[in-house]
CSV table of C-alpha atoms in Angstrom, one decimal:
chain,number,residue,atom,x,y,z
A,1,MET,CA,36.0,-5.8,7.6
A,2,SER,CA,33.9,-4.5,11.1
A,3,VAL,CA,31.0,-5.4,12.0
A,4,PHE,CA,30.1,-1.7,12.0
A,5,PHE,CA,31.5,-1.1,8.7
A,6,ILE,CA,29.8,-3.8,7.6
A,7,SER,CA,26.7,-2.1,8.9
A,8,GLN,CA,27.3,0.6,7.1
A,9,LEU,CA,26.9,-0.9,4.4
A,10,LEU,CA,23.8,-2.5,4.2
A,11,VAL,CA,22.6,0.8,4.5
A,12,GLY,CA,23.3,1.7,1.4
A,13,VAL,CA,21.4,-1.6,-0.3
A,14,ALA,CA,18.2,-0.1,1.8
A,15,LEU,CA,18.9,3.6,0.8
A,16,ILE,CA,18.6,2.0,-2.9
A,17,PHE,CA,14.7,1.3,-2.4
A,18,ASP,CA,14.3,3.5,-0.3
A,19,ILE,CA,15.2,6.6,-2.6
A,20,LEU,CA,13.1,4.4,-5.9
A,21,SER,CA,10.0,4.2,-3.1
A,22,PHE,CA,8.6,7.5,-3.2
A,23,GLN,CA,8.9,7.7,-7.2
A,24,PHE,CA,6.5,5.3,-8.0
A,25,LYS,CA,3.1,6.6,-8.1
A,26,ASN,CA,1.4,3.3,-7.3
A,27,ARG,CA,1.0,2.8,-3.5
A,28,LYS,CA,1.7,-1.0,-3.7
A,29,TYR,CA,4.6,-0.4,-5.5
A,30,ILE,CA,5.8,2.9,-2.4
A,31,LEU,CA,5.4,-0.1,0.3
A,32,HIS,CA,7.0,-3.1,-1.2
A,33,SER,CA,9.8,-0.9,-1.7
A,34,ILE,CA,10.3,0.1,1.8
A,35,ALA,CA,9.1,-3.3,2.9
A,36,ALA,CA,13.1,-4.3,1.2
A,37,ALA,CA,14.5,-0.8,2.9
A,38,CYS,CA,13.9,-2.3,5.8
A,39,PHE,CA,14.6,-6.0,5.7
A,40,PHE,CA,18.3,-3.9,5.1
A,41,MET,CA,18.3,-1.9,8.0
A,42,ALA,CA,16.8,-4.7,10.4
A,43,VAL,CA,19.9,-6.6,9.9
A,44,HIS,CA,21.8,-3.0,9.9
A,45,PHE,CA,20.6,-2.4,13.9
A,46,LEU,CA,21.0,-6.2,14.7
A,47,LEU,CA,24.5,-5.6,14.1
A,48,LEU,CA,25.1,-2.7,15.8
A,49,GLU,CA,22.5,-4.7,18.4
A,50,GLN,CA,20.1,-1.8,18.7
A,51,TRP,CA,17.2,-4.8,19.6
A,52,THR,CA,14.3,-2.4,19.6
A,53,ALA,CA,15.3,-0.8,15.8
A,54,THR,CA,15.8,-4.6,14.8
A,55,VAL,CA,12.5,-6.2,16.1
A,56,LEU,CA,10.7,-2.8,15.3
A,57,MET,CA,12.1,-3.0,11.3
A,58,GLY,CA,11.6,-6.5,10.6
A,59,LEU,CA,8.0,-5.8,11.6
A,60,SER,CA,8.0,-3.3,9.3
A,61,ALA,CA,9.5,-4.9,6.2
A,62,PHE,CA,6.3,-7.5,7.0
A,63,ARG,CA,4.3,-5.1,7.6
A,64,TYR,CA,4.8,-2.6,4.7
A,65,GLY,CA,4.6,-6.5,2.8
A,66,VAL,CA,0.8,-6.8,4.4
A,67,SER,CA,-0.4,-3.1,3.5
A,68,GLY,CA,0.8,-3.5,-0.1
A,69,TYR,CA,-2.0,-5.6,-0.1
A,70,THR,CA,-5.1,-4.4,2.5
A,71,THR,CA,-5.9,-1.4,4.0
A,72,ASP,CA,-8.1,-3.2,6.4
A,73,ARG,CA,-7.9,-1.4,9.9
A,74,ARG,CA,-7.8,-5.0,11.8
A,75,TRP,CA,-4.0,-5.6,10.4
A,76,MET,CA,-2.7,-1.6,11.5
A,77,TYR,CA,-3.8,-2.4,14.7
A,78,PHE,CA,-2.5,-6.0,14.7
A,79,PHE,CA,1.1,-4.2,13.3
A,80,CYS,CA,0.5,-1.0,16.1
A,81,MET,CA,0.0,-4.3,18.9
A,82,ALA,CA,3.4,-6.0,18.0
A,83,ALA,CA,5.1,-3.0,18.1
A,84,VAL,CA,4.2,-2.6,21.9
A,85,ALA,CA,5.2,-5.9,22.2
A,86,GLY,CA,8.2,-5.2,20.4
A,87,THR,CA,9.1,-2.1,21.9
A,88,VAL,CA,8.2,-4.0,25.7
A,89,TRP,CA,10.6,-7.0,25.0
A,90,THR,CA,13.4,-5.1,24.2
A,91,TYR,CA,12.9,-1.7,25.9
A,92,ALA,CA,16.5,0.0,26.5
A,93,GLY,CA,15.4,3.5,26.6
A,94,LEU,CA,15.1,6.9,24.6
A,95,ALA,CA,16.2,4.6,21.4
A,96,SER,CA,13.6,2.7,22.1
A,97,LEU,CA,10.7,4.8,22.3
A,98,LEU,CA,12.0,6.8,19.1
A,99,SER,CA,12.2,3.7,17.4
A,100,PHE,CA,8.5,3.0,18.3
A,101,GLY,CA,7.1,6.2,17.9
A,102,ALA,CA,8.6,5.7,14.4
A,103,THR,CA,7.1,2.6,14.0
A,104,PHE,CA,3.5,3.6,15.3
A,105,VAL,CA,3.3,6.3,13.1
A,106,LEU,CA,4.4,4.9,10.0
A,107,THR,CA,1.7,2.0,10.6
A,108,VAL,CA,-0.6,4.5,10.3
A,109,GLY,CA,0.3,5.5,7.2
A,110,ALA,CA,0.9,2.0,5.5
A,111,PHE,CA,-2.4,1.2,6.0
A,112,SER,CA,-3.7,4.1,5.1
A,113,LYS,CA,-6.0,4.5,1.5
A,114,THR,CA,-4.2,6.7,-0.4
A,115,ASP,CA,-0.5,7.3,-1.6
A,116,LYS,CA,-0.5,11.1,-0.8
A,117,ARG,CA,-1.9,9.9,2.7
A,118,LEU,CA,0.7,7.7,3.6
A,119,ARG,CA,3.5,10.6,2.3
A,120,GLU,CA,2.3,13.4,4.5
A,121,ILE,CA,2.2,10.8,7.3
A,122,THR,CA,5.5,9.4,6.6
A,123,PHE,CA,7.0,13.0,7.1
A,124,PHE,CA,6.5,12.4,10.8
A,125,GLY,CA,7.6,9.0,11.0
A,126,VAL,CA,10.6,9.7,9.7
A,127,GLY,CA,11.7,12.6,11.6
A,128,LEU,CA,11.1,10.6,14.7
A,129,TRP,CA,14.2,7.7,12.8
A,130,ILE,CA,15.9,10.6,12.2
A,131,ILE,CA,16.5,11.2,15.5
A,132,HIS,CA,16.8,7.7,16.5
A,133,ASN,CA,19.9,7.2,14.4
A,134,VAL,CA,21.3,10.0,16.1
A,135,VAL,CA,20.8,8.6,19.5
A,136,VAL,CA,22.2,5.2,18.5
A,137,TRP,CA,24.9,7.2,16.2
A,138,SER,CA,24.3,5.3,12.8
A,139,PRO,CA,25.8,7.9,10.6
A,140,SER,CA,24.8,6.0,7.1
A,141,ALA,CA,21.5,5.7,8.8
A,142,ILE,CA,20.9,9.2,9.5
A,143,ALA,CA,21.8,9.8,6.1
A,144,LEU,CA,19.0,7.0,4.2
A,145,GLU,CA,16.5,8.3,6.4
A,146,SER,CA,17.3,12.0,5.9
A,147,LEU,CA,17.4,11.1,1.8
A,148,PHE,CA,14.6,8.9,2.4
A,149,LEU,CA,12.8,12.1,3.4
A,150,MET,CA,13.7,14.5,0.9
A,151,SER,CA,12.8,11.5,-1.6
A,152,ASN,CA,9.7,12.1,0.0
A,153,VAL,CA,9.6,15.8,-0.4
A,154,VAL,CA,10.6,14.9,-4.4
A,155,GLY,CA,7.8,12.6,-4.8
A,156,TYR,CA,5.0,14.8,-3.3
A,157,TYR,CA,6.2,17.9,-4.7
A,158,ARG,CA,5.9,15.8,-8.1
A,159,TYR,CA,2.5,13.8,-7.8
A,160,TYR,CA,0.7,16.8,-5.6
A,161,ILE,CA,2.1,20.7,-5.4
A,162,ARG,CA,3.8,21.1,-8.4
A,163,PRO,CA,1.6,23.4,-10.8
A,164,SER,CA,0.0,21.3,-14.0
A,165,GLN,CA,2.0,22.8,-16.6
A,166,PRO,CA,-0.1,24.0,-19.3
A,167,GLU,CA,0.1,21.8,-22.7
A,168,LEU,CA,2.6,23.5,-25.5
A,169,VAL,CA,0.1,25.0,-28.6
A,170,THR,CA,1.3,25.1,-31.6
A,171,GLU,CA,-0.1,27.4,-34.5
A,172,GLN,CA,-0.5,25.9,-37.5
A,173,GLU,CA,0.0,28.0,-40.7
């Protein structure tokens, strides 16, 4: 079994956590589920020797774990600075810039006070990860982020767009 194939299988594990994440309403459950997905994605990128993505996904797993407990802006600034340092340390061109941009946007989202704002910001960060995954050519990661985006759309629709359903009133005779 090739390293590439194993890396693609790890995305399948991450996918389970990602799809579940935005079906939760509780912000903490959303973030901790994403943290688990990020861990598996970090290992995925490690196997593909995508060093910036490895470092930033590992950092993201930690960030999502922390942000499940706090929205303190000092943590957000810490993780933004850590993302800059990780990107500078592992810089390798366009892929590094894309993974940094995604991580930076998603860091801001992770420390949002509401799940609604988290979901809105996530749309942009995930879009950057999709572009990154096309550039480094990881088909399963492209699929994962696309499904993650769709899960976010479905969750956003369920909680914030779907018109409230009028309760059925039955006549008593």
